[in-house]
Amino acid sequence: MAAAEPATTTTTTGMGFLGLLSFRRTATAVASFDPAQDGAELAVLDALQAHVADRLAALSSFCPAGAVLSLGFLSKLLDAVVTSDAAFREALLAVGAAAVSRHPADRLAADLLDRAVRALDVLNAVSLALASLRGSHRAALAAADCLLLLPAGNGGKPHRAHFARARRAISRLFPAAAAAPPSTPCSSRAARALSFSVSSKNWSSSSSSTGGAGRHVAAALPMPQGLTAAPGAGCGLGLALYTMSSVLAFAMWALTAAVPCPASASAAPLAPPKQAQWAAPMALLQDRIVEESRKKDNNNNNNNSKKGSSSSSSSSSSGLLAEMQAVERAARELNSLLEEIAEEEEDDGDDEPAAVGEDRAADVVERAEALAGACRALEDGLAPLERQVRAVFHRVVASRGEVVRCIEQSARSTAAGPASAGAPAPPQHHSF
């Protein structure tokens, strides 16, 4: 009876946590399991998995079928990153700094630190992309205002001069279709890459000040290695580190897919392991984003094949952001109508500016109003998203600093142990 008690305790401890997460109980996993973790610590670690799973599931049900990457979706995604980071830091404090130096948590902690630096680069690139969206918004709004805010002396009807100004404004919305190569887009904005007042040589944000660097940043953000490749990573702090690293990588990939960075959603991160609680909703979101990117590529190819390279609105420079796609779609429809009117007037051979007919003018005003409405929807959500990107930047910096502090504290404790054991006893000073 006495010999059977240790086996019963080991089985209950191992299966209580590993069985809950449906992980296969291997000898390596059991050996790496920290027996000092009590039920409260394991509850905090499991709460992180449940929290991430719930937030990703809410994101899966939030986005409508037609538009995945909207401003509202990105706002909820960044909020999920912040709340998941809060749950991760709570788990880190519950386990203790000493657990970070144990294998495999030490390797996964180093991976998270590296991924955090790359995420800061992505956030800088996304900030620049959001700033460039404001330029696109101004160009589209100027095109609509040319046709809606007409002088009273013209009888309230647009003529060819207004159409020409509107077409010039729309051409600025699609710089990729210009004859000149896009060598230095938004150079003034690129000069002020958003470092958010964080000065550290570890942040390579200066390399992301141009759009081309964003592609390399996103390409350097693969998902962490699977749990099967990290013995014991399914236990304790290792799984928490892996979870936070995966959430961070997925969020950065989704951001670069949404905003018009050159780092678009060309390839999804590796699928998360099926054993994780949050694997199914994350894989579902990945599939939906990839499918939306594929549909957009097919639409662009169809437009190019139908219109050819002569149309300035046939190519799109934006990402998958739903509101920006609505602006571009309304701008294309307006530009197509203006081109038809211009061709009709060229056939007439009239060199004098003339007003268009009532029906044509009504069509122009209707499409200009649709473009103005799309611009308002973009403007309403753009500023809050920029603030959230800044907040996530600061959050990643703080979380990375917390992990570094735990690693340094664990290293000091490890170094102080042997030194204190081998040091001679201090002399006894007696006062009489």
Short mmCIF file of C-alpha atoms in Angstrom, two decimals:
data_model
loop_
_atom_site.label_atom_id
_atom_site.label_comp_id
_atom_site.label_asym_id
_atom_site.label_seq_id
_atom_site.Cartn_x
_atom_site.Cartn_y
_atom_site.Cartn_z
CA MET A 1 0.00 0.00 0.00
CA ALA A 2 2.79 2.43 0.81
CA ALA A 3 4.62 1.72 -2.46
CA ALA A 4 1.55 2.46 -4.57
CA GLU A 5 1.08 6.02 -3.32
CA PRO A 6 3.85 7.72 -5.39
CA ALA A 7 2.56 6.18 -8.62
CA THR A 8 -0.95 7.37 -7.91
CA THR A 9 0.26 10.89 -7.19
CA THR A 10 2.33 11.04 -10.38
CA THR A 11 -0.53 9.85 -12.54
CA THR A 12 -2.97 12.31 -11.03
CA THR A 13 -0.58 15.22 -11.40
CA GLY A 14 0.40 14.44 -14.99
CA MET A 15 -3.07 13.63 -16.26
CA GLY A 16 -4.71 16.51 -14.40
CA PHE A 17 -2.97 19.07 -16.65
CA LEU A 18 -1.92 17.14 -19.73
CA GLY A 19 -5.19 15.27 -20.00
CA LEU A 20 -7.07 18.55 -19.83
CA LEU A 21 -5.19 19.83 -22.88
CA SER A 22 -5.44 16.45 -24.69
CA PHE A 23 -1.68 16.11 -25.00
CA ARG A 24 -0.03 12.74 -25.26
CA ARG A 25 1.70 11.90 -22.00
CA THR A 26 5.32 11.18 -22.87
CA ALA A 27 8.22 10.44 -20.59
CA THR A 28 9.96 13.62 -21.72
CA ALA A 29 6.92 15.75 -20.94
CA VAL A 30 6.55 14.28 -17.49
CA ALA A 31 10.23 14.75 -16.80
CA SER A 32 10.04 18.45 -17.75
CA PHE A 33 6.90 19.05 -15.72
CA ASP A 34 7.54 21.25 -12.72
CA PRO A 35 6.28 19.41 -9.63
CA ALA A 36 6.37 22.65 -7.68
CA GLN A 37 3.42 24.02 -9.64
CA ASP A 38 0.33 23.79 -7.49
CA GLY A 39 -3.28 23.80 -8.56
CA ALA A 40 -3.56 27.60 -8.52
CA GLU A 41 -0.60 28.01 -10.87
CA LEU A 42 -1.95 25.39 -13.26
CA ALA A 43 -5.34 27.10 -13.19
CA VAL A 44 -3.73 30.39 -14.23
CA LEU A 45 -1.82 28.69 -17.03
CA ASP A 46 -4.94 26.96 -18.30
CA ALA A 47 -6.89 30.21 -18.04
CA LEU A 48 -4.53 31.70 -20.64
CA GLN A 49 -5.33 28.92 -23.10
CA ALA A 50 -9.06 29.29 -22.52
CA HIS A 51 -8.88 33.07 -22.85
CA VAL A 52 -7.04 32.93 -26.19
CA ALA A 53 -9.46 30.30 -27.48
CA ASP A 54 -12.47 32.40 -26.47
CA ARG A 55 -11.12 35.60 -28.05
CA LEU A 56 -10.22 33.90 -31.33
CA ALA A 57 -13.61 32.19 -31.43
CA ALA A 58 -15.27 35.57 -30.91
CA LEU A 59 -13.24 36.98 -33.80
CA SER A 60 -14.32 34.10 -36.02
CA SER A 61 -17.98 34.84 -35.34
CA PHE A 62 -17.57 38.64 -35.50
CA CYS A 63 -16.42 39.13 -39.07
CA PRO A 64 -19.18 38.88 -41.71
CA ALA A 65 -18.93 36.46 -44.59
CA GLY A 66 -18.04 39.10 -47.16
CA ALA A 67 -15.31 41.05 -45.36
CA VAL A 68 -12.94 39.52 -42.84
CA LEU A 69 -10.34 42.22 -42.32
CA SER A 70 -12.39 45.28 -41.46
CA LEU A 71 -11.44 48.10 -39.13
CA GLY A 72 -13.74 46.63 -36.49
CA PHE A 73 -12.10 43.21 -36.83
CA LEU A 74 -8.59 44.66 -36.51
CA SER A 75 -9.67 46.63 -33.45
CA LYS A 76 -10.95 43.48 -31.77
CA LEU A 77 -7.82 41.58 -32.84
CA LEU A 78 -5.51 44.14 -31.24
CA ASP A 79 -7.69 44.16 -28.13
CA ALA A 80 -7.35 40.37 -28.01
CA VAL A 81 -3.56 40.75 -28.17
CA VAL A 82 -3.61 43.16 -25.23
CA THR A 83 -5.88 41.00 -23.06
CA SER A 84 -3.98 37.84 -23.96
CA ASP A 85 -0.76 39.56 -22.97
CA ALA A 86 -2.31 40.48 -19.63
CA ALA A 87 -3.28 36.84 -19.05
CA PHE A 88 0.21 35.74 -20.10
CA ARG A 89 1.92 38.11 -17.67
CA GLU A 90 -0.37 36.88 -14.91
CA ALA A 91 0.71 33.32 -15.71
CA LEU A 92 4.34 34.41 -15.75
CA LEU A 93 4.03 35.91 -12.29
CA ALA A 94 2.17 32.88 -10.97
CA VAL A 95 4.83 30.41 -12.12
CA GLY A 96 7.77 32.55 -11.03
CA ALA A 97 10.94 33.81 -12.64
CA ALA A 98 12.90 30.64 -11.92
CA ALA A 99 10.76 28.59 -14.31
CA VAL A 100 11.86 30.70 -17.31
CA SER A 101 15.40 29.31 -17.14
CA ARG A 102 14.27 25.67 -17.24
CA HIS A 103 14.12 23.67 -20.45
CA PRO A 104 12.16 24.01 -22.73
CA ALA A 105 10.83 27.31 -21.38
CA ASP A 106 14.25 28.92 -21.86
CA ARG A 107 14.23 28.27 -25.61
CA LEU A 108 10.60 29.32 -25.99
CA ALA A 109 11.28 32.49 -24.00
CA ALA A 110 14.14 33.37 -26.35
CA ASP A 111 11.84 32.74 -29.31
CA LEU A 112 9.20 35.04 -27.82
CA LEU A 113 11.77 37.80 -27.25
CA ASP A 114 12.89 37.60 -30.86
CA ARG A 115 9.32 37.52 -32.09
CA ALA A 116 8.49 40.59 -30.02
CA VAL A 117 11.28 42.58 -31.69
CA ARG A 118 10.02 41.54 -35.12
CA ALA A 119 6.49 42.46 -34.08
CA LEU A 120 7.69 45.96 -33.21
CA ASP A 121 9.08 46.24 -36.74
CA VAL A 122 5.73 45.16 -38.14
CA LEU A 123 3.87 47.67 -35.99
CA ASN A 124 6.15 50.43 -37.28
CA ALA A 125 5.49 49.38 -40.88
CA VAL A 126 1.75 49.21 -40.22
CA SER A 127 1.84 52.69 -38.71
CA LEU A 128 3.43 54.04 -41.87
CA ALA A 129 0.84 52.22 -43.95
CA LEU A 130 -1.98 53.74 -41.93
CA ALA A 131 -0.42 57.17 -42.44
CA SER A 132 -0.36 56.54 -46.19
CA LEU A 133 -4.02 55.52 -46.01
CA ARG A 134 -4.76 59.05 -44.90
CA GLY A 135 -3.17 60.30 -48.11
CA SER A 136 -5.35 57.93 -50.13
CA HIS A 137 -8.36 59.07 -48.15
CA ARG A 138 -7.62 62.71 -48.93
CA ALA A 139 -7.22 61.96 -52.64
CA ALA A 140 -10.51 60.07 -52.81
CA LEU A 141 -12.33 62.74 -50.81
CA ALA A 142 -10.92 65.45 -53.07
CA ALA A 143 -12.28 63.59 -56.10
CA ALA A 144 -15.74 63.46 -54.53
CA ASP A 145 -15.64 67.10 -53.44
CA CYS A 146 -14.78 68.22 -56.98
CA LEU A 147 -18.16 66.91 -58.09
CA LEU A 148 -20.29 67.58 -55.03
CA LEU A 149 -19.13 71.04 -53.89
CA LEU A 150 -19.89 72.96 -57.07
CA PRO A 151 -19.88 76.78 -57.36
CA ALA A 152 -23.28 78.41 -57.55
CA GLY A 153 -22.36 80.19 -60.79
CA ASN A 154 -22.33 76.93 -62.75
CA GLY A 155 -25.97 76.22 -62.08
CA GLY A 156 -25.06 73.35 -59.77
CA LYS A 157 -24.04 71.14 -62.69
CA PRO A 158 -20.55 69.67 -63.19
CA HIS A 159 -18.66 70.15 -66.44
CA ARG A 160 -15.45 68.87 -67.96
CA ALA A 161 -13.17 70.96 -65.74
CA HIS A 162 -14.62 69.31 -62.64
CA PHE A 163 -14.30 65.89 -64.25
CA ALA A 164 -10.64 66.49 -65.05
CA ARG A 165 -9.85 67.51 -61.47
CA ALA A 166 -11.70 64.49 -60.13
CA ARG A 167 -9.81 62.14 -62.45
CA ARG A 168 -6.47 63.65 -61.40
CA ALA A 169 -7.39 63.10 -57.75
CA ILE A 170 -8.41 59.50 -58.44
CA SER A 171 -5.11 58.87 -60.23
CA ARG A 172 -3.31 59.69 -56.97
CA LEU A 173 -5.33 56.95 -55.31
CA PHE A 174 -3.69 54.31 -57.54
CA PRO A 175 0.01 55.23 -57.68
CA ALA A 176 1.00 51.68 -58.66
CA ALA A 177 -0.63 52.16 -62.06
CA ALA A 178 1.51 55.18 -62.92
CA ALA A 179 4.17 54.88 -65.57
CA ALA A 180 6.99 55.80 -63.19
CA PRO A 181 8.13 53.06 -60.80
CA PRO A 182 7.06 53.58 -57.19
CA SER A 183 10.55 54.39 -55.97
CA THR A 184 9.87 56.71 -53.03
CA PRO A 185 6.20 56.70 -52.05
CA CYS A 186 5.35 58.81 -49.03
CA SER A 187 8.98 59.75 -48.48
CA SER A 188 8.08 62.48 -46.02
CA ARG A 189 6.08 60.07 -43.90
CA ALA A 190 8.71 57.37 -44.23
CA ALA A 191 11.27 59.75 -42.76
CA ARG A 192 9.39 59.70 -39.48
CA ALA A 193 9.05 55.99 -38.81
CA LEU A 194 7.02 55.68 -35.67
CA SER A 195 9.31 54.58 -32.89
CA PHE A 196 6.79 55.87 -30.31
CA SER A 197 9.56 57.48 -28.24
CA VAL A 198 11.25 54.13 -27.57
CA SER A 199 15.00 54.40 -28.06
CA SER A 200 16.74 51.05 -28.10
CA LYS A 201 19.29 49.51 -30.40
CA ASN A 202 17.35 46.26 -30.28
CA TRP A 203 14.42 47.71 -32.23
CA SER A 204 15.22 47.61 -35.94
CA SER A 205 12.33 49.93 -36.74
CA SER A 206 14.46 52.05 -39.06
CA SER A 207 14.65 49.12 -41.46
CA SER A 208 10.86 49.20 -41.71
CA SER A 209 10.61 52.87 -42.62
CA THR A 210 9.97 51.95 -46.24
CA GLY A 211 7.40 49.61 -47.65
CA GLY A 212 9.92 47.12 -49.00
CA ALA A 213 11.18 46.32 -45.53
CA GLY A 214 7.70 45.37 -44.44
CA ARG A 215 7.75 42.35 -46.74
CA HIS A 216 10.93 41.04 -45.15
CA VAL A 217 9.51 41.64 -41.68
CA ALA A 218 6.39 39.62 -42.42
CA ALA A 219 8.39 36.89 -44.12
CA ALA A 220 10.48 36.57 -40.94
CA LEU A 221 7.40 35.86 -38.80
CA PRO A 222 6.74 32.12 -39.12
CA MET A 223 4.77 30.47 -36.39
CA PRO A 224 6.79 28.91 -33.56
CA GLN A 225 7.74 25.28 -33.83
CA GLY A 226 5.00 22.83 -33.00
CA LEU A 227 4.61 21.36 -29.57
CA THR A 228 5.77 17.99 -30.86
CA ALA A 229 9.11 19.56 -31.79
CA ALA A 230 9.61 20.96 -28.30
CA PRO A 231 9.69 18.20 -25.70
CA GLY A 232 7.70 19.20 -22.68
CA ALA A 233 6.44 22.43 -24.21
CA GLY A 234 2.90 21.33 -23.46
CA CYS A 235 3.57 21.62 -19.75
CA GLY A 236 3.45 24.67 -17.57
CA LEU A 237 5.16 27.85 -18.67
CA GLY A 238 6.37 26.38 -21.97
CA LEU A 239 2.84 26.23 -23.33
CA ALA A 240 2.12 29.77 -22.12
CA LEU A 241 5.20 31.10 -23.92
CA TYR A 242 4.29 29.20 -27.06
CA THR A 243 0.71 30.48 -26.94
CA MET A 244 1.68 34.14 -26.60
CA SER A 245 4.27 33.80 -29.35
CA SER A 246 1.66 32.27 -31.65
CA VAL A 247 -0.91 34.97 -30.91
CA LEU A 248 1.66 37.67 -31.60
CA ALA A 249 2.74 36.13 -34.89
CA PHE A 250 -0.84 35.65 -36.09
CA ALA A 251 -1.84 39.21 -35.21
CA MET A 252 1.14 40.71 -37.04
CA TRP A 253 0.45 38.57 -40.11
CA ALA A 254 -3.20 39.66 -40.15
CA LEU A 255 -2.21 43.33 -39.83
CA THR A 256 0.18 43.17 -42.78
CA ALA A 257 -2.52 41.43 -44.79
CA ALA A 258 -5.06 44.15 -44.03
CA VAL A 259 -3.18 47.39 -44.54
CA PRO A 260 -1.54 48.33 -47.88
CA CYS A 261 1.95 47.26 -46.88
CA PRO A 262 4.07 45.52 -49.53
CA ALA A 263 4.08 42.64 -47.04
CA SER A 264 0.67 41.33 -48.03
CA ALA A 265 -0.98 38.05 -47.08
CA SER A 266 0.97 35.99 -49.61
CA ALA A 267 1.45 32.99 -47.35
CA ALA A 268 -0.24 32.12 -44.09
CA PRO A 269 1.75 31.15 -41.01
CA LEU A 270 2.10 27.49 -40.22
CA ALA A 271 -1.05 25.90 -38.85
CA PRO A 272 -1.09 25.68 -35.05
CA PRO A 273 -1.01 22.22 -33.45
CA LYS A 274 -4.42 20.62 -33.16
CA GLN A 275 -3.85 19.82 -29.49
CA ALA A 276 -4.05 23.47 -28.46
CA GLN A 277 -7.42 24.78 -27.34
CA TRP A 278 -7.11 27.84 -29.58
CA ALA A 279 -5.92 25.94 -32.68
CA ALA A 280 -9.32 25.54 -34.36
CA PRO A 281 -10.43 29.21 -34.30
CA MET A 282 -6.97 30.42 -35.32
CA ALA A 283 -6.84 28.00 -38.25
CA LEU A 284 -10.33 29.10 -39.30
CA LEU A 285 -9.31 32.75 -39.33
CA GLN A 286 -6.17 31.94 -41.30
CA ASP A 287 -8.18 30.08 -43.93
CA ARG A 288 -10.68 32.91 -44.29
CA ILE A 289 -7.97 35.54 -44.69
CA VAL A 290 -6.10 33.46 -47.27
CA GLU A 291 -9.33 32.83 -49.16
CA GLU A 292 -10.13 36.53 -49.21
CA SER A 293 -6.65 37.31 -50.51
CA ARG A 294 -7.09 34.71 -53.23
CA LYS A 295 -10.42 36.20 -54.28
CA LYS A 296 -8.92 39.68 -54.48
CA ASP A 297 -6.04 38.44 -56.63
CA ASN A 298 -8.50 36.74 -58.97
CA ASN A 299 -10.59 39.91 -59.26
CA ASN A 300 -7.52 42.00 -60.02
CA ASN A 301 -6.41 39.53 -62.68
CA ASN A 302 -9.85 39.59 -64.26
CA ASN A 303 -9.91 43.39 -64.30
CA ASN A 304 -6.46 43.55 -65.86
CA SER A 305 -7.38 41.05 -68.55
CA LYS A 306 -10.58 42.92 -69.42
CA LYS A 307 -9.30 46.52 -69.28
CA GLY A 308 -5.65 46.02 -70.08
CA SER A 309 -2.84 48.16 -68.73
CA SER A 310 -4.20 51.44 -70.08
CA SER A 311 -6.72 51.96 -67.31
CA SER A 312 -5.32 53.78 -64.34
CA SER A 313 -7.79 52.16 -61.98
CA SER A 314 -7.23 48.56 -62.96
CA SER A 315 -4.58 47.85 -60.38
CA SER A 316 -5.01 48.02 -56.67
CA SER A 317 -2.34 49.04 -54.21
CA SER A 318 -4.30 48.38 -51.02
CA GLY A 319 -4.33 45.38 -48.77
CA LEU A 320 -7.40 43.49 -47.65
CA LEU A 321 -8.81 46.23 -45.42
CA ALA A 322 -12.54 46.22 -46.18
CA GLU A 323 -13.07 49.98 -45.81
CA MET A 324 -10.16 50.82 -48.12
CA GLN A 325 -11.37 48.33 -50.69
CA ALA A 326 -14.77 50.05 -50.58
CA VAL A 327 -13.08 53.40 -51.27
CA GLU A 328 -11.15 51.97 -54.20
CA ARG A 329 -14.22 50.24 -55.59
CA ALA A 330 -16.25 53.47 -55.46
CA ALA A 331 -13.35 55.39 -57.01
CA ARG A 332 -13.09 52.90 -59.88
CA GLU A 333 -16.79 53.15 -60.61
CA LEU A 334 -16.66 56.94 -60.59
CA ASN A 335 -13.53 57.02 -62.74
CA SER A 336 -15.08 54.60 -65.22
CA LEU A 337 -18.07 56.90 -65.65
CA LEU A 338 -15.86 59.96 -66.04
CA GLU A 339 -13.82 58.18 -68.70
CA GLU A 340 -16.98 57.33 -70.62
CA ILE A 341 -18.11 60.96 -70.53
CA ALA A 342 -14.67 62.14 -71.66
CA GLU A 343 -14.69 59.72 -74.59
CA GLU A 344 -18.16 60.87 -75.63
CA GLU A 345 -17.09 64.51 -75.59
CA GLU A 346 -13.96 63.72 -77.59
CA ASP A 347 -16.12 62.11 -80.24
CA ASP A 348 -18.24 65.27 -80.40
CA GLY A 349 -15.12 67.36 -81.08
CA ASP A 350 -16.21 70.24 -78.86
CA ASP A 351 -13.21 72.04 -77.37
CA GLU A 352 -15.22 74.35 -75.12
CA PRO A 353 -16.08 73.24 -71.58
CA ALA A 354 -19.70 72.14 -71.56
CA ALA A 355 -22.10 70.85 -68.97
CA VAL A 356 -23.32 67.30 -69.23
CA GLY A 357 -26.90 66.15 -69.50
CA GLU A 358 -29.23 65.76 -66.57
CA ASP A 359 -29.01 61.96 -66.53
CA ARG A 360 -25.22 61.91 -66.74
CA ALA A 361 -24.91 64.57 -64.05
CA ALA A 362 -27.19 62.59 -61.74
CA ASP A 363 -25.08 59.46 -62.27
CA VAL A 364 -21.89 61.38 -61.51
CA VAL A 365 -23.34 62.88 -58.33
CA GLU A 366 -24.61 59.48 -57.19
CA ARG A 367 -21.22 57.82 -57.60
CA ALA A 368 -19.46 60.79 -56.02
CA GLU A 369 -21.74 60.50 -52.99
CA ALA A 370 -20.96 56.79 -52.75
CA LEU A 371 -17.25 57.62 -52.78
CA ALA A 372 -17.69 60.29 -50.10
CA GLY A 373 -19.61 57.81 -47.91
CA ALA A 374 -16.83 55.23 -48.23
CA CYS A 375 -14.31 57.90 -47.27
CA ARG A 376 -16.29 58.78 -44.15
CA ALA A 377 -16.43 55.12 -43.09
CA LEU A 378 -12.65 54.87 -43.51
CA GLU A 379 -12.01 58.08 -41.61
CA ASP A 380 -14.23 57.09 -38.67
CA GLY A 381 -12.24 53.95 -37.89
CA LEU A 382 -8.74 54.95 -38.95
CA ALA A 383 -7.80 57.19 -36.02
CA PRO A 384 -8.91 54.69 -33.32
CA LEU A 385 -6.94 51.94 -35.06
CA GLU A 386 -3.80 54.09 -35.12
CA ARG A 387 -4.14 54.65 -31.38
CA GLN A 388 -4.54 50.92 -30.81
CA VAL A 389 -1.41 50.16 -32.82
CA ARG A 390 0.51 52.55 -30.57
CA ALA A 391 -0.98 50.91 -27.48
CA VAL A 392 -0.02 47.43 -28.68
CA PHE A 393 3.49 48.69 -29.46
CA HIS A 394 3.94 49.88 -25.89
CA ARG A 395 2.36 46.68 -24.59
CA VAL A 396 4.80 44.49 -26.52
CA VAL A 397 7.72 46.57 -25.23
CA ALA A 398 6.52 46.19 -21.64
CA SER A 399 5.83 42.47 -21.98
CA ARG A 400 9.22 41.84 -23.53
CA GLY A 401 10.83 43.76 -20.69
CA GLU A 402 8.98 41.60 -18.17
CA VAL A 403 10.28 38.39 -19.76
CA VAL A 404 13.82 39.81 -19.85
CA ARG A 405 13.51 40.75 -16.18
CA CYS A 406 12.46 37.19 -15.30
CA ILE A 407 15.38 35.74 -17.26
CA GLU A 408 17.86 38.06 -15.57
CA GLN A 409 16.41 37.39 -12.13
CA SER A 410 16.60 33.64 -12.72
CA ALA A 411 20.20 33.96 -13.90
CA ARG A 412 21.17 35.93 -10.80
CA SER A 413 19.51 33.38 -8.55
CA THR A 414 21.31 30.53 -10.30
CA ALA A 415 24.67 32.29 -10.04
CA ALA A 416 24.13 33.23 -6.41
CA GLY A 417 23.34 29.67 -5.35
CA PRO A 418 26.76 28.04 -5.93
CA ALA A 419 28.58 31.18 -4.78
CA SER A 420 26.78 31.25 -1.45
CA ALA A 421 27.31 27.52 -0.95
CA GLY A 422 31.08 27.68 -1.45
CA ALA A 423 31.76 30.92 0.39
CA PRO A 424 33.25 30.70 3.90
CA ALA A 425 31.14 31.65 6.84
CA PRO A 426 31.32 35.34 7.70
CA PRO A 427 33.35 36.16 10.83
CA GLN A 428 31.45 36.61 14.05
CA HIS A 429 31.85 40.04 15.58
CA HIS A 430 30.99 40.27 19.25
CA SER A 431 30.47 43.45 21.14
CA PHE A 432 31.15 43.47 24.88
#
